[in-house]
mmCIF file of C-alpha atoms in Angstrom:
data_model
loop_
_atom_site.group_PDB
_atom_site.id
_atom_site.type_symbol
_atom_site.label_atom_id
_atom_site.label_comp_id
_atom_site.label_asym_id
_atom_site.label_seq_id
_atom_site.Cartn_x
_atom_site.Cartn_y
_atom_site.Cartn_z
ATOM 1 C CA MET A 1 -1.902 -10.792 -19.504
ATOM 2 C CA THR A 2 -2.497 -7.531 -21.369
ATOM 3 C CA ALA A 3 -0.473 -4.378 -20.705
ATOM 4 C CA ALA A 4 -3.612 -2.763 -19.272
ATOM 5 C CA ASN A 5 -3.889 -5.527 -16.634
ATOM 6 C CA LYS A 6 -0.274 -5.233 -15.412
ATOM 7 C CA PRO A 7 -0.834 -2.060 -13.310
ATOM 8 C CA ILE A 8 -4.015 -3.543 -11.832
ATOM 9 C CA ARG A 9 -2.185 -6.767 -10.850
ATOM 10 C CA SER A 10 0.679 -4.753 -9.308
ATOM 11 C CA ILE A 11 -1.776 -2.681 -7.293
ATOM 12 C CA SER A 12 -3.697 -5.805 -6.240
ATOM 13 C CA ALA A 13 -0.495 -7.431 -4.983
ATOM 14 C CA ALA A 14 0.430 -4.317 -3.010
ATOM 15 C CA LEU A 15 -3.074 -4.114 -1.513
ATOM 16 C CA ALA A 16 -2.829 -7.760 -0.447
ATOM 17 C CA LEU A 17 0.465 -6.952 1.302
ATOM 18 C CA VAL A 18 -1.125 -4.079 3.223
ATOM 19 C CA VAL A 19 -4.144 -6.207 4.201
ATOM 20 C CA ALA A 20 -1.863 -9.025 5.369
ATOM 21 C CA ALA A 21 0.147 -6.573 7.461
ATOM 22 C CA SER A 22 -3.006 -5.165 9.032
ATOM 23 C CA THR A 23 -3.993 -8.579 10.426
ATOM 24 C CA ALA A 24 -0.904 -8.709 12.654
ATOM 25 C CA GLU A 25 -0.803 -7.056 16.075
ATOM 26 C CA ALA A 26 -0.881 -3.323 15.386
ATOM 27 C CA ASP A 27 1.671 -0.732 16.393
ATOM 28 C CA GLY A 28 -0.804 1.697 14.929
ATOM 29 C CA GLU A 29 -3.186 2.405 12.100
ATOM 30 C CA PHE A 30 -4.528 5.594 10.599
ATOM 31 C CA TYR A 31 -7.592 5.891 8.385
ATOM 32 C CA GLN A 32 -8.909 9.115 6.874
ATOM 33 C CA LEU A 33 -11.644 10.014 4.402
ATOM 34 C CA ASP A 34 -12.210 13.620 3.284
ATOM 35 C CA LEU A 35 -15.078 14.493 0.942
ATOM 36 C CA GLY A 36 -15.488 17.813 -0.841
ATOM 37 C CA GLU A 37 -17.860 18.928 -3.554
ATOM 38 C CA ASP A 38 -15.344 18.034 -6.278
ATOM 39 C CA THR A 39 -12.596 16.089 -4.493
ATOM 40 C CA THR A 40 -12.144 12.914 -2.452
ATOM 41 C CA THR A 41 -9.106 11.796 -0.479
ATOM 42 C CA ALA A 42 -8.843 8.443 1.315
ATOM 43 C CA VAL A 43 -5.810 7.394 3.378
ATOM 44 C CA LEU A 44 -4.822 4.113 5.049
ATOM 45 C CA SER A 45 -1.548 3.791 6.954
ATOM 46 C CA VAL A 46 -0.463 0.707 8.905
ATOM 47 C CA GLU A 47 2.692 0.489 11.036
ATOM 48 C CA ARG A 48 4.239 -2.745 12.301
ATOM 49 C CA ASP A 49 7.460 -2.337 14.295
ATOM 50 C CA ARG A 50 9.832 -0.560 11.871
ATOM 51 C CA LEU A 51 7.744 -1.206 8.745
ATOM 52 C CA ALA A 52 4.920 0.996 7.495
ATOM 53 C CA PHE A 53 2.559 0.535 4.564
ATOM 54 C CA GLY A 54 0.248 3.128 3.073
ATOM 55 C CA ILE A 55 -2.441 3.650 0.472
ATOM 56 C CA VAL A 56 -3.743 7.042 -0.668
ATOM 57 C CA PHE A 57 -6.561 7.481 -3.191
ATOM 58 C CA SER A 58 -7.375 10.940 -4.491
ATOM 59 C CA ASP A 59 -9.321 12.563 -7.281
ATOM 60 C CA TYR A 60 -8.014 15.934 -6.209
ATOM 61 C CA THR A 61 -8.253 18.158 -9.293
ATOM 62 C CA GLY A 62 -8.161 15.772 -12.200
ATOM 63 C CA PRO A 63 -8.118 12.067 -12.855
ATOM 64 C CA GLU A 64 -7.938 9.719 -9.876
ATOM 65 C CA ASP A 65 -4.574 8.620 -8.486
ATOM 66 C CA LEU A 66 -3.789 5.636 -6.292
ATOM 67 C CA ASN A 67 -0.520 5.745 -4.336
ATOM 68 C CA LEU A 68 1.050 2.793 -2.513
ATOM 69 C CA THR A 69 4.046 3.028 -0.196
ATOM 70 C CA ALA A 70 6.188 0.825 2.003
ATOM 71 C CA SER A 71 8.876 2.220 4.261
ATOM 72 C CA TYR A 72 11.412 1.339 6.917
ATOM 73 C CA LYS A 73 11.669 3.504 10.067
ATOM 74 C CA PHE A 74 15.003 4.585 11.534
ATOM 75 C CA THR A 75 16.346 7.253 13.883
ATOM 76 C CA LEU A 76 19.650 9.070 13.846
ATOM 77 C CA GLY A 77 19.882 9.932 17.545
ATOM 78 C CA THR A 78 17.508 12.871 17.116
ATOM 79 C CA PRO A 79 13.871 13.401 18.157
ATOM 80 C CA VAL A 80 12.964 13.080 14.471
ATOM 81 C CA THR A 81 11.930 9.717 13.007
ATOM 82 C CA PHE A 82 12.887 9.029 9.406
ATOM 83 C CA ARG A 83 11.347 6.621 6.906
ATOM 84 C CA ALA A 84 12.419 5.578 3.451
ATOM 85 C CA GLY A 85 11.098 3.112 0.925
ATOM 86 C CA PRO A 86 9.552 2.406 -2.454
ATOM 87 C CA ALA A 87 6.451 4.126 -3.800
ATOM 88 C CA LEU A 88 4.066 3.280 -6.627
ATOM 89 C CA GLN A 89 1.514 5.545 -8.228
ATOM 90 C CA LEU A 90 -1.270 4.519 -10.569
ATOM 91 C CA GLU A 91 -1.725 7.934 -12.166
ATOM 92 C CA GLY A 92 -5.150 8.409 -13.655
ATOM 93 C CA LEU A 93 -5.699 4.780 -12.649
ATOM 94 C CA ASP A 94 -3.910 3.728 -15.856
ATOM 95 C CA THR A 95 -0.242 4.811 -15.826
ATOM 96 C CA LEU A 96 2.061 3.066 -13.339
ATOM 97 C CA LYS A 97 4.961 5.113 -11.934
ATOM 98 C CA GLY A 98 7.581 4.021 -9.418
ATOM 99 C CA GLY A 99 9.905 5.947 -7.149
ATOM 100 C CA ILE A 100 11.378 6.477 -3.705
ATOM 101 C CA ARG A 101 9.615 8.132 -0.771
ATOM 102 C CA LEU A 102 11.409 9.875 2.117
ATOM 103 C CA VAL A 103 9.668 10.958 5.338
ATOM 104 C CA ALA A 104 10.689 12.904 8.449
ATOM 105 C CA GLU A 105 8.262 13.143 11.384
ATOM 106 C CA HIS A 106 8.216 14.318 14.972
ATOM 107 C CA TYR A 107 5.576 13.767 17.666
ATOM 108 C CA GLN A 108 5.835 15.687 20.936
ATOM 109 C CA PRO A 109 3.428 15.298 23.858
ATOM 110 C CA THR A 110 2.820 18.614 25.618
ATOM 111 C CA SER A 111 1.076 19.825 28.770
ATOM 112 C CA PHE A 112 -1.951 20.806 26.652
ATOM 113 C CA GLY A 113 -1.966 17.898 24.177
ATOM 114 C CA SER A 114 0.564 17.307 21.397
ATOM 115 C CA ILE A 115 2.461 18.674 18.432
ATOM 116 C CA PHE A 116 3.006 16.601 15.288
ATOM 117 C CA LEU A 117 5.238 17.617 12.366
ATOM 118 C CA PHE A 118 5.443 15.587 9.159
ATOM 119 C CA GLY A 119 7.332 16.098 5.922
ATOM 120 C CA GLU A 120 7.362 13.843 2.871
ATOM 121 C CA ALA A 121 9.089 13.930 -0.515
ATOM 122 C CA THR A 122 8.836 11.450 -3.362
ATOM 123 C CA THR A 123 10.687 11.112 -6.637
ATOM 124 C CA ILE A 124 7.339 10.488 -8.386
ATOM 125 C CA ASP A 125 6.617 13.841 -10.051
ATOM 126 C CA ARG A 126 8.848 15.379 -7.351
ATOM 127 C CA GLY A 127 5.868 15.356 -5.013
ATOM 128 C CA TYR A 128 5.909 16.781 -1.511
ATOM 129 C CA PHE A 129 3.634 17.064 1.513
ATOM 130 C CA ALA A 130 4.165 18.973 4.778
ATOM 131 C CA LEU A 131 1.854 18.919 7.815
ATOM 132 C CA ALA A 132 1.847 20.654 11.195
ATOM 133 C CA ALA A 133 -0.803 19.561 13.709
ATOM 134 C CA ILE A 134 -1.446 20.998 17.160
ATOM 135 C CA GLY A 135 -3.700 18.843 19.329
ATOM 136 C CA PHE A 136 -5.509 19.833 22.512
ATOM 137 C CA ASP A 137 -6.786 17.427 25.164
ATOM 138 C CA ARG A 138 -9.600 19.672 26.482
ATOM 139 C CA PRO A 139 -11.497 20.120 24.334
ATOM 140 C CA ASP A 140 -10.369 17.222 22.113
ATOM 141 C CA VAL A 141 -9.616 19.227 18.986
ATOM 142 C CA THR A 142 -6.669 19.275 16.587
ATOM 143 C CA PHE A 143 -5.722 22.101 14.235
ATOM 144 C CA GLU A 144 -3.910 21.021 11.066
ATOM 145 C CA PHE A 145 -2.100 23.020 8.415
ATOM 146 C CA SER A 146 -0.642 21.362 5.332
ATOM 147 C CA TYR A 147 0.996 22.197 2.034
ATOM 148 C CA LEU A 148 1.355 19.793 -0.878
ATOM 149 C CA GLY A 149 2.296 19.764 -4.518
ATOM 150 C CA ASP A 150 4.398 18.329 -7.316
ATOM 151 C CA ASP A 151 6.286 19.383 -10.429
ATOM 152 C CA ASP A 152 3.186 18.904 -12.611
ATOM 153 C CA GLY A 153 1.971 22.288 -11.345
ATOM 154 C CA PHE A 154 -0.312 20.955 -8.620
ATOM 155 C CA ARG A 155 -0.240 22.960 -5.358
ATOM 156 C CA ASP A 156 -2.576 23.402 -2.416
ATOM 157 C CA LYS A 157 -2.657 24.749 1.102
ATOM 158 C CA ILE A 158 -5.101 23.180 3.550
ATOM 159 C CA ALA A 159 -6.390 24.142 6.990
ATOM 160 C CA ALA A 160 -8.459 21.629 8.954
ATOM 161 C CA MET A 161 -9.887 21.000 12.411
ATOM 162 C CA ALA A 162 -10.508 17.515 13.801
ATOM 163 C CA PHE A 163 -12.970 17.091 16.665
ATOM 164 C CA GLY A 164 -12.554 13.914 18.720
ATOM 165 C CA ILE A 165 -15.609 11.694 19.143
ATOM 166 C CA PRO A 166 -15.806 10.840 22.876
ATOM 167 C CA SER A 167 -14.806 7.299 23.935
ATOM 168 C CA THR A 168 -13.475 6.461 20.451
ATOM 169 C CA LYS A 169 -10.280 6.790 18.401
ATOM 170 C CA ALA A 170 -12.275 8.645 15.712
ATOM 171 C CA SER A 171 -12.505 12.330 14.839
ATOM 172 C CA VAL A 172 -14.796 14.368 12.617
ATOM 173 C CA ARG A 173 -12.844 16.665 10.283
ATOM 174 C CA VAL A 174 -13.768 19.956 8.630
ATOM 175 C CA GLY A 175 -11.434 21.976 6.480
ATOM 176 C CA TYR A 176 -10.737 24.217 3.539
ATOM 177 C CA LYS A 177 -8.448 23.780 0.505
ATOM 178 C CA PHE A 178 -7.248 27.268 -0.405
ATOM 179 C CA ASP A 179 -5.927 26.777 -3.945
ATOM 180 C CA THR A 180 -8.849 24.625 -5.082
ATOM 181 C CA GLU A 181 -11.227 26.850 -3.055
ATOM 182 C CA GLU A 182 -13.179 23.964 -1.607
ATOM 183 C CA SER A 183 -14.517 23.058 1.828
ATOM 184 C CA PHE A 184 -14.520 19.430 2.907
ATOM 185 C CA LEU A 185 -15.919 17.177 5.613
ATOM 186 C CA GLY A 186 -14.262 13.982 6.749
ATOM 187 C CA ILE A 187 -13.589 11.381 9.388
ATOM 188 C CA SER A 188 -10.354 9.893 10.690
ATOM 189 C CA ILE A 189 -9.425 7.023 13.003
ATOM 190 C CA ASN A 190 -6.008 7.007 14.663
ATOM 191 C CA THR A 191 -4.872 4.072 16.830
ATOM 192 C CA PHE A 192 -1.272 5.262 17.302
#
């Protein structure tokens, strides 16, 4: 096996693990695809009991990256759920990096809908991602605000709205990336 094939085999094995997990009875799954003029982001997250697996593909502002994560969920007697686990990144689809990913999240049902807060940090390039989402039941619309970046100089702020498609778990997304100055259109499916 050549050195060039090693990252591809590692990614293939991780993808097989996520696919195998997705065939079990679901606690929840989340799929998202956002398309802009110059960028694409695709997300898959699968949760089974206390385990979660994720894949994120992006060609945000440079070469494509593929990120794979696995994490274990735990609580510390607070309304915040924590996750921790290994992370792999195929940077530029040719350089394999490994690290640790830490997550804190909070979901709160409200009289009008819900509030969701999410924060993530990874040792890979000291990356981070923060999201606040406010969802309304009538009409079925969610407002999202996020901030992400890493120590390679990448930063962006994003505002998005997701409009629920009646009688489905899917939403149509529209948004704007402020630092990259790009609008995007997308779709998401959330079974949680």
